[in-house]
Structures are given as structure tokens and as C-alpha cells.
Amino acid sequence: MKLFTLVIAAALPAIEAFVPAATTHQMHSQSTALDAVSSRRSVLTNIAAFAPIVATTASANAIETYLTEPTEEFKESERQRMEFRKKQLELKGEFVKVLARLTTESKTEAE
């Protein structure tokens, strides 16, 4: 994310080339149009220069953060998840029994 911000900050001054300048003089507008074209080219050149750096840095960071074994926090979280799942299945089993009794066996509310 920091690298992306750096790339945007580097290209920001050249982005002004994409905003047309409101001028009244024909000569001045022609020179700004030529400046804009050259500035656009410099933006593309800058982007092309930074693209390989961004790609290699992003892939290097991804490789560094890959874990070969689960962390202790993850193991604890999985243990808690399994406990919760077991409790939920027990409650579901009880609910299914009550629901079956209510739908098939009882005819009145008292039963």
C-alpha cells in the first residue's frame, strides 16, 4: 500500500497534463497543448518505469508472509470453533427431537 502511494505521488505532478487549461490566447493554448502531450508521455514513461518495481515488490512481500505451519493463534481459534460447532450440533439434535415430537406426536398444546 505504501508503494502504491509512492507511485501515485510520483505521477501526481504529471497528471496536471490531463486537465485542460482555460486560455484565451491561441498561441498560449497551442504551447500548453504541446506541453500536455509531452507531459502525458512522461507520465506513461514514469508508469512504465515503476511497474516492474511494484510487481516484484508485491510478489516478494507475498512470499515472505506465506506460512508453512499454522500459528498458535490460529490453532486456538480452530479449537474454539470446533467446540462451538459441537455445542451447536448438540442443540440442533435436541431441537430436531422436540420438533419431531411437536409435528408428529402431539395434537394439543399440553402434550
CSV table of C-alpha atoms in Angstrom, one decimal:
chain,number,residue,atom,x,y,z
A,1,MET,CA,0.0,0.0,0.0
A,2,LYS,CA,2.9,2.4,0.8
A,3,LEU,CA,4.5,1.6,-2.5
A,4,PHE,CA,1.2,2.3,-4.4
A,5,THR,CA,1.0,5.7,-2.6
A,6,LEU,CA,4.6,6.4,-3.6
A,7,VAL,CA,3.8,5.6,-7.2
A,8,ILE,CA,0.8,7.9,-7.2
A,9,ALA,CA,2.7,10.7,-5.5
A,10,ALA,CA,5.4,10.4,-8.2
A,11,ALA,CA,2.9,10.6,-11.0
A,12,LEU,CA,0.8,13.4,-9.5
A,13,PRO,CA,2.6,16.4,-10.9
A,14,ALA,CA,2.4,14.9,-14.4
A,15,ILE,CA,-1.4,14.3,-14.0
A,16,GLU,CA,-1.9,18.0,-14.4
A,17,ALA,CA,-1.3,17.4,-18.1
A,18,PHE,CA,-4.7,15.7,-18.4
A,19,VAL,CA,-6.5,18.8,-17.1
A,20,PRO,CA,-7.1,21.3,-20.0
A,21,ALA,CA,-6.0,24.8,-19.3
A,22,ALA,CA,-8.6,27.6,-19.9
A,23,THR,CA,-6.7,30.1,-22.1
A,24,THR,CA,-7.9,32.9,-24.3
A,25,HIS,CA,-4.8,33.2,-26.4
A,26,GLN,CA,-4.4,30.9,-29.4
A,27,MET,CA,-0.6,30.8,-29.2
A,28,HIS,CA,-0.6,30.0,-25.5
A,29,SER,CA,-3.2,27.2,-25.9
A,30,GLN,CA,-1.0,25.6,-28.6
A,31,SER,CA,2.0,25.7,-26.4
A,32,THR,CA,0.1,24.2,-23.5
A,33,ALA,CA,-1.3,21.5,-25.8
A,34,LEU,CA,2.2,20.6,-26.8
A,35,ASP,CA,3.3,20.6,-23.1
A,36,ALA,CA,0.4,18.4,-22.3
A,37,VAL,CA,1.3,15.8,-24.9
A,38,SER,CA,4.9,15.7,-23.7
A,39,SER,CA,3.7,15.6,-20.1
A,40,ARG,CA,1.4,12.7,-20.9
A,41,ARG,CA,4.3,10.9,-22.5
A,42,SER,CA,6.4,11.4,-19.4
A,43,VAL,CA,3.5,10.1,-17.2
A,44,LEU,CA,3.4,6.9,-19.3
A,45,THR,CA,7.2,6.6,-19.2
A,46,ASN,CA,7.1,7.0,-15.4
A,47,ILE,CA,4.4,4.4,-15.0
A,48,ALA,CA,6.3,2.0,-17.3
A,49,ALA,CA,9.4,2.6,-15.2
A,50,PHE,CA,7.7,1.9,-11.9
A,51,ALA,CA,5.6,-1.1,-13.0
A,52,PRO,CA,8.3,-3.8,-12.7
A,53,ILE,CA,9.4,-2.4,-9.3
A,54,VAL,CA,5.8,-2.6,-8.0
A,55,ALA,CA,5.3,-6.1,-9.4
A,56,THR,CA,8.5,-7.6,-7.9
A,57,THR,CA,8.0,-5.9,-4.5
A,58,ALA,CA,4.4,-7.1,-4.2
A,59,SER,CA,5.3,-10.7,-5.1
A,60,ALA,CA,8.3,-10.6,-2.7
A,61,ASN,CA,6.1,-9.5,0.1
A,62,ALA,CA,3.6,-12.2,-0.6
A,63,ILE,CA,6.3,-14.9,-0.5
A,64,GLU,CA,7.6,-13.5,2.8
A,65,THR,CA,4.2,-13.7,4.5
A,66,TYR,CA,3.3,-17.2,3.5
A,67,LEU,CA,3.3,-19.5,6.5
A,68,THR,CA,4.3,-23.2,6.4
A,69,GLU,CA,2.7,-24.1,9.7
A,70,PRO,CA,-0.4,-22.7,11.4
A,71,THR,CA,0.3,-20.2,14.2
A,72,GLU,CA,-0.7,-20.8,17.8
A,73,GLU,CA,-3.5,-18.2,17.5
A,74,PHE,CA,-4.9,-20.0,14.5
A,75,LYS,CA,-4.8,-23.3,16.3
A,76,GLU,CA,-6.6,-21.8,19.3
A,77,SER,CA,-9.2,-20.2,17.1
A,78,GLU,CA,-9.8,-23.6,15.3
A,79,ARG,CA,-10.2,-25.3,18.7
A,80,GLN,CA,-12.8,-22.7,19.8
A,81,ARG,CA,-14.6,-23.1,16.5
A,82,MET,CA,-14.8,-26.9,16.9
A,83,GLU,CA,-16.1,-26.6,20.5
A,84,PHE,CA,-18.8,-24.1,19.3
A,85,ARG,CA,-19.7,-26.4,16.4
A,86,LYS,CA,-20.1,-29.4,18.8
A,87,LYS,CA,-22.4,-27.4,21.1
A,88,GLN,CA,-24.4,-26.2,18.1
A,89,LEU,CA,-24.8,-29.8,16.8
A,90,GLU,CA,-26.0,-31.0,20.3
A,91,LEU,CA,-28.5,-28.2,20.4
A,92,LYS,CA,-29.7,-29.0,16.9
A,93,GLY,CA,-30.2,-32.6,17.8
A,94,GLU,CA,-32.4,-31.7,20.8
A,95,PHE,CA,-34.3,-29.2,18.7
A,96,VAL,CA,-34.9,-31.8,16.0
A,97,LYS,CA,-36.3,-34.3,18.6
A,98,VAL,CA,-38.6,-31.6,20.0
A,99,LEU,CA,-39.7,-30.5,16.5
A,100,ALA,CA,-40.4,-34.1,15.5
A,101,ARG,CA,-42.5,-34.7,18.7
A,102,LEU,CA,-44.5,-31.5,18.1
A,103,THR,CA,-45.2,-32.2,14.5
A,104,THR,CA,-46.0,-36.0,14.6
A,105,GLU,CA,-47.0,-37.0,18.1
A,106,SER,CA,-48.8,-34.1,19.9
A,107,LYS,CA,-52.2,-33.0,18.9
A,108,THR,CA,-52.7,-30.3,21.6
A,109,GLU,CA,-50.5,-27.7,23.2
A,110,ALA,CA,-50.4,-29.6,26.5
A,111,GLU,CA,-48.8,-32.7,25.0
